[in-house]
Amino acid sequence: MVIVGQALVSEDVFERKFACQINKCKGICCIEGDVGAPLENAEIDRISANLEGIKPFMSTEGLELMGHDTFSEVDEDSEPVTRCRETGECVFVVYKDNGLASCAIEEAHAAGKSDFLKPISCHLYPIRAKKYGAYTAMNYHNWDICSDACQAGTEMNIPVHEFLKSALIRKMGEEWYKELCEVYAAWKPRF
């Protein structure tokens, strides 16, 4: 781990390469997994405040599962996550004509119907951020469903932290990201 400001950053964030290939994987990270997308408590409030703008972009199945605005639940660690359908999809998943899984929250934002982009856990993927006391641990999540993204990232030589620049700035701030890049520049000769 490397300390950058108030974050503990896994070396994998520097060493691994990544460039999402959503047209190949079809957004399967929104479908598979043990639980829904991790949510910060403030995000539950933000989604709730924007829900009327998000609902028109949701699928019938997602709306039925959500019922009366119940889009989140707690996992076995008592952490808030999005609810998932029995078939695995996040409550906010919608499918495009080409079979691509998309996010109703993100679509509502793009259409100007919501001021909330999407959960930071989704925006940061494949980095998983978790608060430990005063620090945020940032770990690379290695999942075989992202093998095309890893291959593309390697071919294009895009480190994870560069691919996730906007998400990392959203989470930690621009000054923190500049410091991260400085640490990376000093770290880079090691690999």
PDB file of C-alpha atoms in Angstrom:
ATOM      1  CA  MET A   1       0.000   0.000   0.000  1.00  0.00           C
ATOM      2  CA  VAL A   2       1.072   3.537  -0.763  1.00  0.00           C
ATOM      3  CA  ILE A   3      -0.139   6.467   1.340  1.00  0.00           C
ATOM      4  CA  VAL A   4      -1.512   9.341  -0.730  1.00  0.00           C
ATOM      5  CA  GLY A   5      -3.079  12.016   1.443  1.00  0.00           C
ATOM      6  CA  GLN A   6      -5.817  10.295   3.451  1.00  0.00           C
ATOM      7  CA  ALA A   7      -5.840   7.213   1.226  1.00  0.00           C
ATOM      8  CA  LEU A   8      -4.081   3.867   1.298  1.00  0.00           C
ATOM      9  CA  VAL A   9      -3.650   2.961  -2.367  1.00  0.00           C
ATOM     10  CA  SER A  10      -2.872  -0.589  -3.450  1.00  0.00           C
ATOM     11  CA  GLU A  11       0.152  -0.940  -5.736  1.00  0.00           C
ATOM     12  CA  ASP A  12      -2.175  -2.740  -8.162  1.00  0.00           C
ATOM     13  CA  VAL A  13      -3.847   0.601  -8.886  1.00  0.00           C
ATOM     14  CA  PHE A  14      -0.504   1.686 -10.392  1.00  0.00           C
ATOM     15  CA  GLU A  15       0.673  -1.608 -11.836  1.00  0.00           C
ATOM     16  CA  ARG A  16      -2.526  -2.953 -13.421  1.00  0.00           C
ATOM     17  CA  LYS A  17      -3.801  -1.703 -16.759  1.00  0.00           C
ATOM     18  CA  PHE A  18      -7.484  -1.199 -17.532  1.00  0.00           C
ATOM     19  CA  ALA A  19      -9.776   0.212 -20.225  1.00  0.00           C
ATOM     20  CA  CYS A  20     -13.422  -0.811 -19.940  1.00  0.00           C
ATOM     21  CA  GLN A  21     -14.748  -2.696 -22.958  1.00  0.00           C
ATOM     22  CA  ILE A  22     -18.468  -2.448 -22.273  1.00  0.00           C
ATOM     23  CA  ASN A  23     -19.385  -3.462 -25.829  1.00  0.00           C
ATOM     24  CA  LYS A  24     -17.676  -6.806 -25.184  1.00  0.00           C
ATOM     25  CA  CYS A  25     -18.753  -7.512 -21.597  1.00  0.00           C
ATOM     26  CA  LYS A  26     -22.212  -5.899 -22.066  1.00  0.00           C
ATOM     27  CA  GLY A  27     -22.071  -4.348 -18.578  1.00  0.00           C
ATOM     28  CA  ILE A  28     -22.003  -7.656 -16.756  1.00  0.00           C
ATOM     29  CA  CYS A  29     -20.567  -6.029 -13.600  1.00  0.00           C
ATOM     30  CA  CYS A  30     -24.077  -4.569 -13.072  1.00  0.00           C
ATOM     31  CA  ILE A  31     -25.562  -8.057 -13.270  1.00  0.00           C
ATOM     32  CA  GLU A  32     -23.204 -10.469 -11.523  1.00  0.00           C
ATOM     33  CA  GLY A  33     -21.892 -10.400  -7.986  1.00  0.00           C
ATOM     34  CA  ASP A  34     -22.802 -11.339  -4.455  1.00  0.00           C
ATOM     35  CA  VAL A  35     -24.772  -8.158  -3.705  1.00  0.00           C
ATOM     36  CA  GLY A  36     -25.738  -4.877  -5.337  1.00  0.00           C
ATOM     37  CA  ALA A  37     -23.552  -1.820  -5.751  1.00  0.00           C
ATOM     38  CA  PRO A  38     -22.138  -0.472  -2.476  1.00  0.00           C
ATOM     39  CA  LEU A  39     -23.750   2.829  -1.479  1.00  0.00           C
ATOM     40  CA  GLU A  40     -22.561   5.621   0.765  1.00  0.00           C
ATOM     41  CA  ASN A  41     -25.260   6.861   3.142  1.00  0.00           C
ATOM     42  CA  ALA A  42     -25.277  10.281   1.485  1.00  0.00           C
ATOM     43  CA  GLU A  43     -25.863   8.589  -1.873  1.00  0.00           C
ATOM     44  CA  ILE A  44     -29.067   7.000  -0.617  1.00  0.00           C
ATOM     45  CA  ASP A  45     -30.341  10.506   0.136  1.00  0.00           C
ATOM     46  CA  ARG A  46     -29.194  11.800  -3.280  1.00  0.00           C
ATOM     47  CA  ILE A  47     -30.850   8.929  -5.147  1.00  0.00           C
ATOM     48  CA  SER A  48     -34.039   9.401  -3.116  1.00  0.00           C
ATOM     49  CA  ALA A  49     -34.071  13.114  -3.933  1.00  0.00           C
ATOM     50  CA  ASN A  50     -33.714  12.337  -7.664  1.00  0.00           C
ATOM     51  CA  LEU A  51     -35.883   9.220  -7.785  1.00  0.00           C
ATOM     52  CA  GLU A  52     -38.829  10.789  -9.613  1.00  0.00           C
ATOM     53  CA  GLY A  53     -36.455  11.789 -12.414  1.00  0.00           C
ATOM     54  CA  ILE A  54     -34.825   8.342 -12.458  1.00  0.00           C
ATOM     55  CA  LYS A  55     -37.993   6.193 -12.465  1.00  0.00           C
ATOM     56  CA  PRO A  56     -38.928   6.879 -16.120  1.00  0.00           C
ATOM     57  CA  PHE A  57     -35.590   5.377 -17.152  1.00  0.00           C
ATOM     58  CA  MET A  58     -36.018   2.197 -15.070  1.00  0.00           C
ATOM     59  CA  SER A  59     -37.256  -1.159 -16.315  1.00  0.00           C
ATOM     60  CA  THR A  60     -40.632  -2.559 -15.301  1.00  0.00           C
ATOM     61  CA  GLU A  61     -38.818  -5.278 -13.333  1.00  0.00           C
ATOM     62  CA  GLY A  62     -36.716  -2.720 -11.501  1.00  0.00           C
ATOM     63  CA  LEU A  63     -39.743  -0.612 -10.626  1.00  0.00           C
ATOM     64  CA  GLU A  64     -41.636  -3.665  -9.365  1.00  0.00           C
ATOM     65  CA  LEU A  65     -38.688  -4.757  -7.214  1.00  0.00           C
ATOM     66  CA  MET A  66     -38.273  -1.265  -5.846  1.00  0.00           C
ATOM     67  CA  GLY A  67     -41.954  -1.007  -4.886  1.00  0.00           C
ATOM     68  CA  HIS A  68     -42.403   2.170  -2.877  1.00  0.00           C
ATOM     69  CA  ASP A  69     -38.932   3.637  -3.316  1.00  0.00           C
ATOM     70  CA  THR A  70     -37.012   0.763  -1.677  1.00  0.00           C
ATOM     71  CA  PHE A  71     -33.970   0.653  -3.932  1.00  0.00           C
ATOM     72  CA  SER A  72     -31.416  -0.203  -1.234  1.00  0.00           C
ATOM     73  CA  GLU A  73     -30.852  -2.814   1.443  1.00  0.00           C
ATOM     74  CA  VAL A  74     -28.017  -3.837   3.741  1.00  0.00           C
ATOM     75  CA  ASP A  75     -25.617  -6.668   2.982  1.00  0.00           C
ATOM     76  CA  GLU A  76     -24.299  -9.282   5.420  1.00  0.00           C
ATOM     77  CA  ASP A  77     -21.745  -6.740   6.706  1.00  0.00           C
ATOM     78  CA  SER A  78     -24.557  -4.253   7.434  1.00  0.00           C
ATOM     79  CA  GLU A  79     -23.366  -2.004   4.591  1.00  0.00           C
ATOM     80  CA  PRO A  80     -25.901  -0.340   2.263  1.00  0.00           C
ATOM     81  CA  VAL A  81     -26.110  -1.688  -1.292  1.00  0.00           C
ATOM     82  CA  THR A  82     -28.537  -1.440  -4.184  1.00  0.00           C
ATOM     83  CA  ARG A  83     -31.210  -4.121  -4.302  1.00  0.00           C
ATOM     84  CA  CYS A  84     -30.875  -6.825  -6.944  1.00  0.00           C
ATOM     85  CA  ARG A  85     -33.395  -8.841  -8.909  1.00  0.00           C
ATOM     86  CA  GLU A  86     -33.464 -12.606  -8.459  1.00  0.00           C
ATOM     87  CA  THR A  87     -31.593 -12.870 -11.769  1.00  0.00           C
ATOM     88  CA  GLY A  88     -28.752 -10.748 -10.339  1.00  0.00           C
ATOM     89  CA  GLU A  89     -29.273  -7.361 -11.978  1.00  0.00           C
ATOM     90  CA  CYS A  90     -29.080  -4.198  -9.928  1.00  0.00           C
ATOM     91  CA  VAL A  91     -32.522  -2.621  -9.495  1.00  0.00           C
ATOM     92  CA  PHE A  92     -31.383   0.236 -11.783  1.00  0.00           C
ATOM     93  CA  VAL A  93     -30.236  -1.951 -14.705  1.00  0.00           C
ATOM     94  CA  VAL A  94     -31.963  -1.405 -18.034  1.00  0.00           C
ATOM     95  CA  TYR A  95     -31.134  -3.249 -21.237  1.00  0.00           C
ATOM     96  CA  LYS A  96     -30.473  -1.606 -24.589  1.00  0.00           C
ATOM     97  CA  ASP A  97     -31.590  -3.177 -27.870  1.00  0.00           C
ATOM     98  CA  ASN A  98     -28.074  -4.576 -28.353  1.00  0.00           C
ATOM     99  CA  GLY A  99     -28.255  -6.416 -25.001  1.00  0.00           C
ATOM    100  CA  LEU A 100     -26.004  -3.914 -23.238  1.00  0.00           C
ATOM    101  CA  ALA A 101     -26.812  -3.377 -19.554  1.00  0.00           C
ATOM    102  CA  SER A 102     -27.094   0.305 -18.741  1.00  0.00           C
ATOM    103  CA  CYS A 103     -27.863   2.311 -15.601  1.00  0.00           C
ATOM    104  CA  ALA A 104     -31.143   4.195 -15.194  1.00  0.00           C
ATOM    105  CA  ILE A 105     -29.461   6.605 -12.766  1.00  0.00           C
ATOM    106  CA  GLU A 106     -26.780   7.464 -15.296  1.00  0.00           C
ATOM    107  CA  GLU A 107     -29.305   7.761 -18.129  1.00  0.00           C
ATOM    108  CA  ALA A 108     -31.470  10.134 -16.070  1.00  0.00           C
ATOM    109  CA  HIS A 109     -28.375  12.235 -15.330  1.00  0.00           C
ATOM    110  CA  ALA A 110     -27.397  12.356 -19.028  1.00  0.00           C
ATOM    111  CA  ALA A 111     -30.947  13.471 -19.887  1.00  0.00           C
ATOM    112  CA  GLY A 112     -30.812  16.262 -17.301  1.00  0.00           C
ATOM    113  CA  LYS A 113     -33.485  14.639 -15.116  1.00  0.00           C
ATOM    114  CA  SER A 114     -31.169  13.959 -12.151  1.00  0.00           C
ATOM    115  CA  ASP A 115     -28.232  15.808 -10.636  1.00  0.00           C
ATOM    116  CA  PHE A 116     -26.724  12.537  -9.368  1.00  0.00           C
ATOM    117  CA  LEU A 117     -24.341  10.756 -11.758  1.00  0.00           C
ATOM    118  CA  LYS A 118     -24.292   7.239 -10.251  1.00  0.00           C
ATOM    119  CA  PRO A 119     -22.958   5.560  -7.097  1.00  0.00           C
ATOM    120  CA  ILE A 120     -19.272   6.262  -6.628  1.00  0.00           C
ATOM    121  CA  SER A 121     -18.643   2.515  -6.231  1.00  0.00           C
ATOM    122  CA  CYS A 122     -19.826   2.037  -9.830  1.00  0.00           C
ATOM    123  CA  HIS A 123     -17.907   5.044 -11.123  1.00  0.00           C
ATOM    124  CA  LEU A 124     -14.685   3.862  -9.424  1.00  0.00           C
ATOM    125  CA  TYR A 125     -14.849   0.239 -10.584  1.00  0.00           C
ATOM    126  CA  PRO A 126     -12.459  -1.737 -10.665  1.00  0.00           C
ATOM    127  CA  ILE A 127     -11.229   0.170  -7.613  1.00  0.00           C
ATOM    128  CA  ARG A 128     -13.062  -0.614  -4.392  1.00  0.00           C
ATOM    129  CA  ALA A 129     -12.843   2.169  -1.806  1.00  0.00           C
ATOM    130  CA  LYS A 130     -13.533   1.469   1.854  1.00  0.00           C
ATOM    131  CA  LYS A 131     -13.185   3.765   4.836  1.00  0.00           C
ATOM    132  CA  TYR A 132     -10.936   2.587   7.683  1.00  0.00           C
ATOM    133  CA  GLY A 133     -10.763   5.213  10.416  1.00  0.00           C
ATOM    134  CA  ALA A 134      -9.268   8.371   8.955  1.00  0.00           C
ATOM    135  CA  TYR A 135      -8.129   6.592   5.785  1.00  0.00           C
ATOM    136  CA  THR A 136      -9.815   5.366   2.629  1.00  0.00           C
ATOM    137  CA  ALA A 137      -8.345   2.105   1.355  1.00  0.00           C
ATOM    138  CA  MET A 138      -8.331   1.860  -2.431  1.00  0.00           C
ATOM    139  CA  ASN A 139      -7.889  -1.658  -3.733  1.00  0.00           C
ATOM    140  CA  TYR A 140      -7.984  -3.025  -7.249  1.00  0.00           C
ATOM    141  CA  HIS A 141     -10.725  -5.642  -7.615  1.00  0.00           C
ATOM    142  CA  ASN A 142      -9.577  -8.420  -9.931  1.00  0.00           C
ATOM    143  CA  TRP A 143     -12.557 -10.103 -11.593  1.00  0.00           C
ATOM    144  CA  ASP A 144     -12.382 -12.377 -14.627  1.00  0.00           C
ATOM    145  CA  ILE A 145     -15.379 -10.699 -16.247  1.00  0.00           C
ATOM    146  CA  CYS A 146     -13.081  -7.711 -16.875  1.00  0.00           C
ATOM    147  CA  SER A 147     -10.432  -9.698 -18.782  1.00  0.00           C
ATOM    148  CA  ASP A 148     -11.167  -7.773 -22.015  1.00  0.00           C
ATOM    149  CA  ALA A 149     -10.735  -4.479 -20.125  1.00  0.00           C
ATOM    150  CA  CYS A 150      -7.413  -5.665 -18.689  1.00  0.00           C
ATOM    151  CA  GLN A 151      -6.197  -6.786 -22.109  1.00  0.00           C
ATOM    152  CA  ALA A 152      -7.250  -3.496 -23.737  1.00  0.00           C
ATOM    153  CA  GLY A 153      -5.649  -1.502 -20.925  1.00  0.00           C
ATOM    154  CA  THR A 154      -2.409  -3.428 -21.379  1.00  0.00           C
ATOM    155  CA  GLU A 155      -2.444  -2.902 -25.147  1.00  0.00           C
ATOM    156  CA  MET A 156      -3.111   0.836 -24.711  1.00  0.00           C
ATOM    157  CA  ASN A 157      -0.834   1.087 -21.628  1.00  0.00           C
ATOM    158  CA  ILE A 158      -3.499   2.753 -19.453  1.00  0.00           C
ATOM    159  CA  PRO A 159      -2.924   2.300 -15.713  1.00  0.00           C
ATOM    160  CA  VAL A 160      -6.078   1.867 -13.625  1.00  0.00           C
ATOM    161  CA  HIS A 161      -5.659   5.245 -11.937  1.00  0.00           C
ATOM    162  CA  GLU A 162      -5.470   7.035 -15.304  1.00  0.00           C
ATOM    163  CA  PHE A 163      -8.542   5.254 -16.662  1.00  0.00           C
ATOM    164  CA  LEU A 164     -10.440   6.274 -13.522  1.00  0.00           C
ATOM    165  CA  LYS A 165      -9.223   9.883 -13.379  1.00  0.00           C
ATOM    166  CA  SER A 166     -12.692  11.513 -13.283  1.00  0.00           C
ATOM    167  CA  ALA A 167     -13.998   9.020 -10.708  1.00  0.00           C
ATOM    168  CA  LEU A 168     -10.959   9.441  -8.482  1.00  0.00           C
ATOM    169  CA  ILE A 169     -11.248  13.230  -8.673  1.00  0.00           C
ATOM    170  CA  ARG A 170     -14.952  12.946  -7.836  1.00  0.00           C
ATOM    171  CA  LYS A 171     -14.155  10.788  -4.796  1.00  0.00           C
ATOM    172  CA  MET A 172     -10.967  12.393  -3.474  1.00  0.00           C
ATOM    173  CA  GLY A 173     -10.583  15.789  -5.188  1.00  0.00           C
ATOM    174  CA  GLU A 174      -8.338  17.279  -7.831  1.00  0.00           C
ATOM    175  CA  GLU A 175      -5.423  18.073  -5.512  1.00  0.00           C
ATOM    176  CA  TRP A 176      -5.422  14.491  -4.240  1.00  0.00           C
ATOM    177  CA  TYR A 177      -5.379  13.180  -7.815  1.00  0.00           C
ATOM    178  CA  LYS A 178      -2.408  15.417  -8.651  1.00  0.00           C
ATOM    179  CA  GLU A 179      -0.588  13.987  -5.628  1.00  0.00           C
ATOM    180  CA  LEU A 180      -1.494  10.461  -6.751  1.00  0.00           C
ATOM    181  CA  CYS A 181       0.051  11.139 -10.164  1.00  0.00           C
ATOM    182  CA  GLU A 182       3.209  12.499  -8.524  1.00  0.00           C
ATOM    183  CA  VAL A 183       3.470   9.373  -6.384  1.00  0.00           C
ATOM    184  CA  TYR A 184       2.907   7.255  -9.513  1.00  0.00           C
ATOM    185  CA  ALA A 185       5.702   9.088 -11.368  1.00  0.00           C
ATOM    186  CA  ALA A 186       8.087   8.297  -8.506  1.00  0.00           C
ATOM    187  CA  TRP A 187       6.762   4.723  -8.252  1.00  0.00           C
ATOM    188  CA  LYS A 188       6.771   3.907 -11.988  1.00  0.00           C
ATOM    189  CA  PRO A 189      10.476   2.949 -12.328  1.00  0.00           C
ATOM    190  CA  ARG A 190       9.819   0.016  -9.973  1.00  0.00           C
ATOM    191  CA  PHE A 191       7.879  -1.950 -12.594  1.00  0.00           C
TER     192      PHE A 191
END
